[in-house]
Short mmCIF file of C-alpha atoms and ligand atoms in Angstrom, two decimals:
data_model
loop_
_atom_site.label_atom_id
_atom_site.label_comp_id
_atom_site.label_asym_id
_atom_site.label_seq_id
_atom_site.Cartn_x
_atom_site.Cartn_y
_atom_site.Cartn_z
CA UNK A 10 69.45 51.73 -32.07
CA UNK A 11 69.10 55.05 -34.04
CA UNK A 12 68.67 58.38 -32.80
CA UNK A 13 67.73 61.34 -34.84
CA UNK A 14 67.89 64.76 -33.32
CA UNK A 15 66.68 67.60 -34.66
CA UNK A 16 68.35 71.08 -33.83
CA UNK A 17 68.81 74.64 -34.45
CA UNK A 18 72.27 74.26 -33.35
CA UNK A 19 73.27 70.41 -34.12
CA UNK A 20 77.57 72.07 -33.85
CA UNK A 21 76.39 70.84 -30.12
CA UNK A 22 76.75 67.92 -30.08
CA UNK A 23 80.26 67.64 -31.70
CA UNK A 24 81.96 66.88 -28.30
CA UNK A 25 79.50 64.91 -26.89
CA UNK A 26 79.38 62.15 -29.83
CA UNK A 27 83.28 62.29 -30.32
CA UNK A 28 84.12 61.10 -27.19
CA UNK A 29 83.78 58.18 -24.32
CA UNK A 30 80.82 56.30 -24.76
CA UNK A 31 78.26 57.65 -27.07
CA UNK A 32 81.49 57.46 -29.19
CA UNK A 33 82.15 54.01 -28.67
CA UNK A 34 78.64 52.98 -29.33
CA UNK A 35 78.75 54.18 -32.72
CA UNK A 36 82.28 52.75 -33.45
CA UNK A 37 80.94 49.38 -32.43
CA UNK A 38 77.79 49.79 -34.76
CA UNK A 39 75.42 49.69 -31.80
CA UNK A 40 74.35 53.48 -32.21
CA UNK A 41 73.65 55.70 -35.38
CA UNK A 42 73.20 59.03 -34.18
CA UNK A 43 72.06 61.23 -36.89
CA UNK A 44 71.58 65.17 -36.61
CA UNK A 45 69.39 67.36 -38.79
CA UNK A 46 69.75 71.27 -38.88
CA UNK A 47 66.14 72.60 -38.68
CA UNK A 48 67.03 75.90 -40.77
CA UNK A 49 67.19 72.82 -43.68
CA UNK A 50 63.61 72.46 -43.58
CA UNK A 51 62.97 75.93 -43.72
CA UNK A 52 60.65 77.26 -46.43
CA UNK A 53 61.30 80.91 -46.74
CA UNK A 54 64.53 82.31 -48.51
CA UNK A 55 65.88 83.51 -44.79
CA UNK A 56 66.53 80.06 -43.76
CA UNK A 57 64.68 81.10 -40.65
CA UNK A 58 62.44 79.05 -38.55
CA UNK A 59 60.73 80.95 -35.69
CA UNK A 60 58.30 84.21 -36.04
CA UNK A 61 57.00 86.47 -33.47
CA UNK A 62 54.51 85.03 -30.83
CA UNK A 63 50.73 85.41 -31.18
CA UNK A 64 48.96 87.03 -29.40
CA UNK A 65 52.59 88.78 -28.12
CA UNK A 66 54.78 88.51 -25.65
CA UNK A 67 58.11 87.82 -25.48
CA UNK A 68 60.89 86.17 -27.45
CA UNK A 69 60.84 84.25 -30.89
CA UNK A 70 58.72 80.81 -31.51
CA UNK A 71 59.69 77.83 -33.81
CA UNK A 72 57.21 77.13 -36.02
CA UNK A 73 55.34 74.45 -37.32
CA UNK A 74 56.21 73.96 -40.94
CA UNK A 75 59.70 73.63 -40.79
CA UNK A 76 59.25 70.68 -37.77
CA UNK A 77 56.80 68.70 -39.91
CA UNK A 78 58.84 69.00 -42.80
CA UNK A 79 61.93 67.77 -40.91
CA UNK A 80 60.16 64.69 -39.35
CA UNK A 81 57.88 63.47 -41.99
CA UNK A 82 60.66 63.47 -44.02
CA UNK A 83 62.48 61.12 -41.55
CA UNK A 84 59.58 58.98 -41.09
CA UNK A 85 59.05 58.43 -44.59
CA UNK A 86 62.06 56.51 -44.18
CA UNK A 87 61.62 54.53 -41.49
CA UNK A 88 59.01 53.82 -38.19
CA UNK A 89 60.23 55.54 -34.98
CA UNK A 90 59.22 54.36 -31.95
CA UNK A 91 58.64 57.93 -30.36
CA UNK A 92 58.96 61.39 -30.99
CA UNK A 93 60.58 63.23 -27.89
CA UNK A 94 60.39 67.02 -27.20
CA UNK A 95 62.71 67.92 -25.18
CA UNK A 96 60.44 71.10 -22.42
CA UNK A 97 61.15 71.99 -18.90
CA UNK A 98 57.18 71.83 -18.27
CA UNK A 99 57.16 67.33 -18.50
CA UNK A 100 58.08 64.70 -16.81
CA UNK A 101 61.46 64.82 -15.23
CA UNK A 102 63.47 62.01 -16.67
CA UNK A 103 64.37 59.25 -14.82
CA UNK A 104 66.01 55.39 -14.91
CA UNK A 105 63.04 54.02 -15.93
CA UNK A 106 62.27 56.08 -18.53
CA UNK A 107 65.79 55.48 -19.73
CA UNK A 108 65.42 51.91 -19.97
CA UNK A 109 62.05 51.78 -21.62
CA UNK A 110 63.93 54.24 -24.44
CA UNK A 111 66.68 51.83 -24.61
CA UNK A 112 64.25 49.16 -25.67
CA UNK A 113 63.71 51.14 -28.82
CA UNK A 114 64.91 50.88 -32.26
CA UNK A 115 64.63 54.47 -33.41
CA UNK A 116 63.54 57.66 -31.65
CA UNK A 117 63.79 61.45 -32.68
CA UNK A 118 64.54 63.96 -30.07
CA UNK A 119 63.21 67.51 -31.24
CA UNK A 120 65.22 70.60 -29.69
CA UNK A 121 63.40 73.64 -28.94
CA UNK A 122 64.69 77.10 -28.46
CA UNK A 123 63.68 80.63 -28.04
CA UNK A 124 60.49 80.34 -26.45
CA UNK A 125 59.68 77.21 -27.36
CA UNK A 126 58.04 75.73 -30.21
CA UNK A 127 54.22 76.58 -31.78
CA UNK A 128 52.08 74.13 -29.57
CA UNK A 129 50.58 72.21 -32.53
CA UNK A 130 53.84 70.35 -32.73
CA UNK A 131 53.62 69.13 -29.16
CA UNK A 132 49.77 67.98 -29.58
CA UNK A 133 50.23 66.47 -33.19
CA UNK A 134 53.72 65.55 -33.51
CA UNK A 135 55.12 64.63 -30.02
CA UNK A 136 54.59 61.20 -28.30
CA UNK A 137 56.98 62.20 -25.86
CA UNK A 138 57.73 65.05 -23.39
CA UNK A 139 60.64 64.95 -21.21
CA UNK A 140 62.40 67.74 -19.02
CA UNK A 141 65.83 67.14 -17.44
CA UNK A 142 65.33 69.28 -14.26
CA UNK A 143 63.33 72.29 -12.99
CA UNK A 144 65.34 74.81 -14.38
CA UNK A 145 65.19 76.36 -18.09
CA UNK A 146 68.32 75.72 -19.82
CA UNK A 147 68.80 78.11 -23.53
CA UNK A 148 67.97 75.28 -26.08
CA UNK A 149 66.74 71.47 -25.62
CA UNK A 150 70.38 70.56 -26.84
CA UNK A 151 72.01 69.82 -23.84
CA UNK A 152 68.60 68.10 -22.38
CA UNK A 153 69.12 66.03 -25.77
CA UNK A 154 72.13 64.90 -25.05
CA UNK A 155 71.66 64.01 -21.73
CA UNK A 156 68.41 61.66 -22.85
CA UNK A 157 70.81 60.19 -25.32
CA UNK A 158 74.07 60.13 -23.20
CA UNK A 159 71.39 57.68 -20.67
CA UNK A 160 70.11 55.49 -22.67
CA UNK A 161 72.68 54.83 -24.98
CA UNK A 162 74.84 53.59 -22.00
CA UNK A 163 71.75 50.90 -21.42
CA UNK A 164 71.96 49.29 -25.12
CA UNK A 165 73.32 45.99 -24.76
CA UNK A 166 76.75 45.86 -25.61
CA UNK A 167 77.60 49.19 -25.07
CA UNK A 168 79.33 49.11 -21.99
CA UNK A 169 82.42 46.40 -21.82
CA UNK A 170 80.92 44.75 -18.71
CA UNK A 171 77.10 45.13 -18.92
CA UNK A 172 76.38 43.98 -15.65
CA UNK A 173 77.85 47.73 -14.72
CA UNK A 174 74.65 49.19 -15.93
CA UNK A 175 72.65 46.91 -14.20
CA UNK A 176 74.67 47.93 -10.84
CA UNK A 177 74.37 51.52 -11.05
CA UNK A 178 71.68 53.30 -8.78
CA UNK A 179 68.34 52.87 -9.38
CA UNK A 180 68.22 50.17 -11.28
CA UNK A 181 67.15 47.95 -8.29
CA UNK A 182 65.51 50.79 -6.85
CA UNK A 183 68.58 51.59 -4.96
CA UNK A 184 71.61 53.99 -4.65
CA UNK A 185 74.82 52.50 -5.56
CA UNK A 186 76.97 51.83 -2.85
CA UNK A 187 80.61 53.54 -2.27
CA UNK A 188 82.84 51.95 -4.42
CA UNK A 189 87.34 51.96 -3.72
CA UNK A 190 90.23 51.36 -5.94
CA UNK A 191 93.94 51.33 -4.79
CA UNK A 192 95.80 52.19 -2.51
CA UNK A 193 94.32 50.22 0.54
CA UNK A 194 95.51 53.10 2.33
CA UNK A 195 95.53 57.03 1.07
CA UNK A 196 97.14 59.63 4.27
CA UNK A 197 95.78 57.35 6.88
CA UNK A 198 92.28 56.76 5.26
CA UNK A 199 91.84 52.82 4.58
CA UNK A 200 89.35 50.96 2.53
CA UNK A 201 86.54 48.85 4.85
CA UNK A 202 88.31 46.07 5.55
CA UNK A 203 85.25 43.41 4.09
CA UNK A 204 86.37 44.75 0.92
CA UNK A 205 89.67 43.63 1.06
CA UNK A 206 89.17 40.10 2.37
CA UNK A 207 88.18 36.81 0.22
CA UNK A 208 84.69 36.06 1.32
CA UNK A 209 82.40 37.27 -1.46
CA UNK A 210 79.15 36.51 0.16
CA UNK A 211 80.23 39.64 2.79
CA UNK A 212 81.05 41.55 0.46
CA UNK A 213 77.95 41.36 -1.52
CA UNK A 214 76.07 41.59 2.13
CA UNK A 215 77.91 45.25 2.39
CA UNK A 216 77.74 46.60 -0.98
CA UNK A 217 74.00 45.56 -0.44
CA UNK A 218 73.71 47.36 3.31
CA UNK A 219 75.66 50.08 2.05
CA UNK A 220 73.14 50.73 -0.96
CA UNK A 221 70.37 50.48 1.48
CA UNK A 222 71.73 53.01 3.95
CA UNK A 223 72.80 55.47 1.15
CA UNK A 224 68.85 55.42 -0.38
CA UNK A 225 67.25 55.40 3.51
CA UNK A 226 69.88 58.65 3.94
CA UNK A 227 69.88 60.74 0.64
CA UNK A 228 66.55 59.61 -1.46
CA UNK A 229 64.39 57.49 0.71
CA UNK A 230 61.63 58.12 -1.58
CA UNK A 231 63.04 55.34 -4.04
CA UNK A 232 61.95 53.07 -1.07
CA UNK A 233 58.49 53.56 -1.29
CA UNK A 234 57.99 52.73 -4.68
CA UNK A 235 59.55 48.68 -4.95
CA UNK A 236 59.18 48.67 -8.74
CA UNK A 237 60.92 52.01 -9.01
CA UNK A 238 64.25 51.71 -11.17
CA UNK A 239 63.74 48.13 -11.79
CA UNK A 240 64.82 46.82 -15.27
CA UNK A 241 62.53 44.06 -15.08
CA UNK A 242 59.43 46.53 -14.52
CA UNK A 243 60.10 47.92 -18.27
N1 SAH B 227 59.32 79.17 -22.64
C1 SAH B 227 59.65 77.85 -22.18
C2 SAH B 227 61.15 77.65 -22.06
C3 SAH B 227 61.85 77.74 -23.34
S1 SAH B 227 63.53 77.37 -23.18
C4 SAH B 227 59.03 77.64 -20.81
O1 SAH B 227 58.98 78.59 -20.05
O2 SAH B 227 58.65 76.50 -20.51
C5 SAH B 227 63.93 76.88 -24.81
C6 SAH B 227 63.96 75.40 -25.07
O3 SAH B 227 64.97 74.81 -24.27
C7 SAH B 227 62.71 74.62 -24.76
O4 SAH B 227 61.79 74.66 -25.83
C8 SAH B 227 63.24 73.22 -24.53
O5 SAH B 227 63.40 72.51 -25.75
C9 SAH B 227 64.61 73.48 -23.95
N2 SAH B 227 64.65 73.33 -22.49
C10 SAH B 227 64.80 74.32 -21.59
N3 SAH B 227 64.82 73.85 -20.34
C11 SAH B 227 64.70 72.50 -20.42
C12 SAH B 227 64.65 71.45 -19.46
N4 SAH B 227 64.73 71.68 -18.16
N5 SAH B 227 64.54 70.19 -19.92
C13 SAH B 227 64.43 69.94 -21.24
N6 SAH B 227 64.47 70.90 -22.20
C14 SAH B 227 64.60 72.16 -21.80
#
C-alpha cells in the first residue's frame, strides 16, 4: 500500500514513521509512505500557499493552485484509490472506515491548516472527508497520522500475528476484553483463575463474556448495529 500525504509541515511526521509499526511496515516493504511539502507546489516567488479569506474574516486560507498542482502531479503517476481531507466538520473515523482504507492500494491524505483550505478543493478534488474527533486540532497532521497509524496496522502482514488485528475491539462489533500477562499475582491482585487453567473452550467462553459485558457497559451502541466493526462487512 502507498500513502502520499500532503503537508505544510511534513517535519511531522518524522517520529511517527521512524518508529514501532508504521516503521516496520515500511522496512518490510508493505508500506511506502511518501510526504510532499505543499510550499513545493507553490507558484509565487514567496513559496507561500494561503491568502486572506474572501469575503473576510479571520485567519489565512490554503489555496487552490498549489493543491491541484501537488496532486495532479501525483496522479499523473499513478491511480489513487481516494483523496482524503483531513476536517473536523466529516465523518468521525472509525474501524470500518479503517478497514475499507486498508483494502486500498494508494490513497493521498491532504493536510489543511490555518482556516482551512479554499472549498473548491473539497468539492473537486476530495473523495474523502474524515475528522478524528469533535475538537479542532492546529493542522490535519496529527489527524493524518492517526488515519495512517490505523490502517496501516490492518495491511496484511503488518502485524507479526495478524489474527491480533482481527481481535482488537470493534472488529466483531465488540470491545476487547481485559487481557493479563505475568505475575499470576501482583500485591494480592490475581489473574481470573479461567485464564490460568488448560481448558481453552472456557477461556474463549470468557474472553467472549468479558467483551460482551465491556460493550453492554462502556459503548452499548456498537450493539445495535450487528454489522458494525465487522471485517467481513467491508
Ligand atoms: N476552520 C476550520 C478548522 C481549521 S483547523 C473549522 O472550523 O472547521 C485547520 C486544519 O486542521 C483543518 O483544515 C484540518 O485539516 C485540520 N483539523 C483540525 N481539526 C481536525 C479534526 N478534528 N480532524 C481532522 N482534521 C482536523
Amino acid at each position: 500500500m502507498r500513502i502520499d500525504i500532503i503537508s505544510l509541515f511534513p517535519e511531522m511526521f518524522a517520529g511517527f514513521l521512524a518508529s514501532s509499526i508504521p516503521a516496520r511496515a515500511v522496512k518490510k516493504g508493505l508500506l511506502e509512505l511518501e510526504l510532499h511539502n505543499l510550499r513545493d507546489y507553490s507558484t509565487n516567488r514567496h513559496k507561500s500557499v494561503d491568502d486572506y479569506p474572501y469575503g473576510g474574516g479571520a485567519g489565512m486560507v490554503i489555496g487552490i493552485e498549489p493543491v491541484d498542482k501537488c496532486i495532479s502531479a501525483l496522479k499523473a503517476q499513478r491511480d489513487y484509490d481516494e483523496v482524503i481531507f483531513t476536517t473536523p466538520d466529516a465523518p468521525v473515523l472509525d474501524q470500518p472506515v479503517a478497514n475499507r482504507l486498508s483494502l486500498c492500494r494508494n490513497i493521498i491524505v491532504l493536510c489543511g491548516h490555518y482556516k482551512g483550505v479554499d472549498e473548491r478543493v473539497r468539492e473537486h478534488l476530495v473523495t474523502r472527508e474524515i475528522s478524528i474527533g469533535d475538537y479542532v486540532l492546529s493542522g490535519g497532521e496529527l489527524a493524518a497520522a492517526v488515519i495512517a497509524d490505523a490502517v496501516i496496522r490492518l495491511v496484511p502482514g503488518v502485524l507479526n500475528d495478524e489474527t491480533s488485528a482481527l481481535s482488537d475491539s470493534f472488529q466483531d462489533g465488540l470491545l476487547s476484553p481485559p487481557v493479563y500477562t505475568r505475575p499470576e499475582e501482583y500485591k494480592g491482585w490475581r489473574v481470573p483463575e479461567v485464564l490460568m487453567g488448560g481448558n481453552d473452550r472456557l477461556k474463549a467462553e470468557w474472553r467472549h463474556e468479558k467483551a460482551l459485558e465491556r460493550t453492554k457497559e462502556r459503548k452499548p451502541y456498537l450493539l445495535n448495529n450487528q454489522d458494525h466493526g465487522s471485517i467481513q462487512s467491508v
